[in-house]
Coordinates of C-alpha atoms in Angstrom, one line a residue:
X1 CA 165.8 120.2 104.3
X2 CA 167.2 117.3 106.4
X3 CA 170.1 119.4 107.8
X4 CA 167.7 122.3 109.0
X5 CA 165.6 119.6 110.5
X6 CA 168.4 117.9 112.3
X7 CA 169.8 121.5 113.3
X8 CA 166.4 122.5 114.7
X9 CA 166.3 118.9 116.5
X10 CA 169.8 119.7 118.3
X11 CA 168.7 123.4 119.1
X12 CA 165.7 122.9 120.3
X13 CA 167.4 119.8 122.9
X14 CA 170.0 122.0 123.7
X15 CA 167.8 125.1 125.0
X16 CA 165.7 122.4 126.6
X17 CA 169.2 120.8 128.8
X18 CA 170.3 124.3 129.2
X19 CA 166.7 124.7 130.9
X20 CA 167.0 121.6 133.2
X21 CA 170.5 122.6 134.4
X22 CA 168.7 126.5 134.6
X23 CA 166.2 124.6 137.1
X24 CA 168.5 122.7 138.8
X25 CA 170.4 125.8 139.6
X26 CA 167.5 127.4 141.0
X27 CA 166.0 124.3 143.0
X28 CA 169.8 123.8 144.4
X29 CA 169.4 128.0 145.3
X30 CA 167.0 127.2 148.3
X31 CA 169.1 124.3 149.4
X32 CA 170.1 125.3 153.2
X33 CA 173.7 125.6 153.3
X34 CA 175.4 127.0 157.0
X35 CA 175.0 130.4 155.5
X36 CA 171.8 132.6 154.9
X37 CA 170.1 133.4 151.7
X38 CA 166.6 134.8 150.5
X39 CA 166.7 132.1 148.5
X40 CA 165.8 129.5 151.0
X41 CA 162.4 131.2 150.8
X42 CA 161.4 131.2 147.4
X43 CA 159.0 128.1 147.8
X44 CA 157.1 130.0 150.5
X45 CA 153.6 131.9 149.6
X46 CA 151.2 133.3 151.6
X47 CA 147.6 133.8 151.4
X48 CA 147.3 137.5 150.7
X49 CA 143.8 138.9 150.1
X50 CA 142.5 135.9 148.7
X51 CA 145.9 134.9 146.5
X52 CA 148.6 132.6 147.0
X53 CA 151.5 135.5 146.5
X54 CA 155.2 134.5 147.0
X55 CA 156.7 135.8 150.0
X56 CA 159.5 138.1 148.2
X57 CA 156.5 140.1 146.7
X58 CA 155.3 141.0 149.9
X59 CA 158.1 141.8 152.2
X60 CA 161.7 142.6 151.7
X61 CA 164.3 139.8 152.6
X62 CA 167.8 140.4 153.9
X63 CA 170.6 139.0 155.7
X64 CA 171.9 140.2 158.7
X65 CA 175.5 138.8 160.2
X66 CA 175.3 136.2 157.6
X67 CA 173.5 134.0 159.9
X68 CA 170.5 135.3 160.0
X69 CA 167.4 136.4 157.2
X70 CA 164.9 139.2 157.9
X71 CA 161.5 139.8 156.5
X72 CA 160.2 143.3 156.5
X73 CA 156.6 142.4 154.8
X74 CA 155.0 145.7 153.4
X75 CA 152.2 145.2 155.1
X76 CA 152.8 144.8 158.7
X77 CA 149.2 142.7 159.0
X78 CA 150.5 140.0 157.6
X79 CA 153.5 139.3 159.8
X80 CA 150.9 136.4 161.4
X81 CA 150.2 134.8 158.0
X82 CA 154.2 135.0 156.7
X83 CA 155.1 133.4 160.1
X84 CA 152.5 130.7 160.1
X85 CA 153.6 129.8 156.1
X86 CA 156.9 129.9 157.6
X87 CA 156.7 127.4 160.1
X88 CA 154.4 125.3 157.9
X89 CA 156.8 125.1 155.2
X90 CA 159.5 122.4 155.4
X91 CA 162.9 124.9 156.1
X92 CA 163.1 124.1 159.5
X93 CA 163.8 127.2 161.3
X94 CA 161.6 129.2 163.8
X95 CA 160.8 132.1 163.1
X96 CA 161.0 135.1 165.6
X97 CA 158.9 138.0 165.0
X98 CA 158.3 141.7 166.4
X99 CA 156.1 145.0 165.3
X100 CA 157.8 145.3 162.6
X101 CA 159.4 142.1 160.8
X102 CA 160.7 138.5 160.9
X103 CA 164.3 137.2 162.2
X104 CA 165.3 133.9 161.2
X105 CA 168.4 132.6 162.7
X106 CA 169.6 130.2 160.7
X107 CA 171.4 127.4 163.7
X108 CA 175.0 125.7 162.2
X109 CA 174.1 122.7 160.8
X110 CA 175.2 119.1 162.6
X111 CA 177.5 116.7 161.1
X112 CA 174.3 114.3 160.5
X113 CA 172.1 117.5 159.0
X114 CA 174.7 118.3 156.7
X115 CA 174.7 114.4 155.3
X116 CA 170.8 115.0 154.4
X117 CA 171.1 117.9 152.9
X118 CA 173.9 117.0 150.6
X119 CA 171.9 113.1 150.0
X120 CA 169.0 115.6 149.2
X121 CA 171.0 117.4 146.9
X122 CA 172.3 114.2 145.2
X123 CA 168.7 113.5 145.0
X124 CA 167.9 116.8 142.9
X125 CA 170.8 116.3 140.8
X126 CA 170.0 112.4 139.9
X127 CA 166.6 113.8 139.0
X128 CA 168.0 116.3 136.4
X129 CA 169.9 113.4 134.8
X130 CA 167.4 112.0 134.1
X131 CA 165.4 114.5 132.3
X132 CA 168.5 115.7 130.6
X133 CA 168.2 111.7 129.5
X134 CA 164.1 112.1 128.9
X135 CA 165.3 114.9 126.4
X136 CA 167.8 112.9 124.7
X137 CA 165.4 110.2 124.3
X138 CA 163.3 112.4 122.7
X139 CA 165.5 113.9 120.4
X140 CA 167.1 110.3 119.0
X141 CA 163.2 109.7 118.8
X142 CA 162.3 112.6 116.1
X143 CA 165.8 112.4 114.9
X144 CA 165.1 109.1 113.8
X145 CA 161.7 110.1 112.5
X146 CA 163.0 111.6 109.5
X147 CA 163.8 109.0 107.5
X148 CA 167.3 110.0 106.6
X149 CA 170.6 108.0 105.0
X150 CA 171.8 105.8 107.9
X151 CA 175.0 107.2 108.7
X152 CA 173.3 111.3 108.8
X153 CA 171.3 109.9 111.5
X154 CA 174.2 108.1 113.2
X155 CA 175.8 111.4 112.8
X156 CA 173.1 113.3 114.3
X157 CA 172.4 110.6 117.4
X158 CA 176.5 111.0 117.8
X159 CA 175.7 115.0 118.6
X160 CA 173.2 114.7 120.4
X161 CA 174.9 112.1 122.7
X162 CA 177.8 114.4 123.2
X163 CA 175.3 117.3 124.1
X164 CA 174.2 114.4 126.7
X165 CA 176.9 113.8 127.6
X166 CA 177.8 117.8 128.4
X167 CA 174.8 118.5 130.1
X168 CA 175.3 115.6 132.2
X169 CA 178.5 116.8 133.1
X170 CA 177.8 120.2 133.3
X171 CA 175.3 118.9 136.3
X172 CA 177.9 117.1 138.0
X173 CA 179.6 120.1 138.8
X174 CA 176.8 121.9 140.1
X175 CA 175.8 119.0 142.2
X176 CA 179.4 118.5 143.5
X177 CA 179.8 122.0 144.3
X178 CA 176.6 122.6 146.0
X179 CA 177.3 119.6 148.1
X180 CA 181.5 121.1 148.9
X181 CA 179.5 124.2 149.8
X182 CA 176.7 122.2 152.2
X183 CA 180.0 120.1 153.7
X184 CA 181.8 123.4 154.3
X185 CA 181.7 124.5 158.0

């Protein structure tokens, strides 16, 4: 009975830690590097017929020449709204529109801008480490509530710590890879 409860706590803990890693990967995909990536626009939503709609649902987004994003709205009447939403966002790229779509030319990053982005990536990584530690704390609390023998409790807490170490290492690797990508000219 206790083993099943401990296994359930460990399974839930690992699932939650994995979700944190996936969340980090999604968030880092939207961080600008020197290359064009449609994920840069994932956070942009448009007021489309009264509903806030993600840009990727009302337009096709493609990469042109590696340094440009081409946005082709399915409904051409939304071009001005899309352009306004991009200007209001914090991606720092000025849109250029014509009758058929919007082009975003990504300027090359300066050394100073690369440092700023690297710091942002580090902060996002640190925030996710805090999330992992909070998951660990919740798991430890659940294990302590199980009222089990001291050695079994110690063993279960050690397992939670091993999971924590494993996922913190994964977070560090993902963050380091993104920083390297940002720093690469």
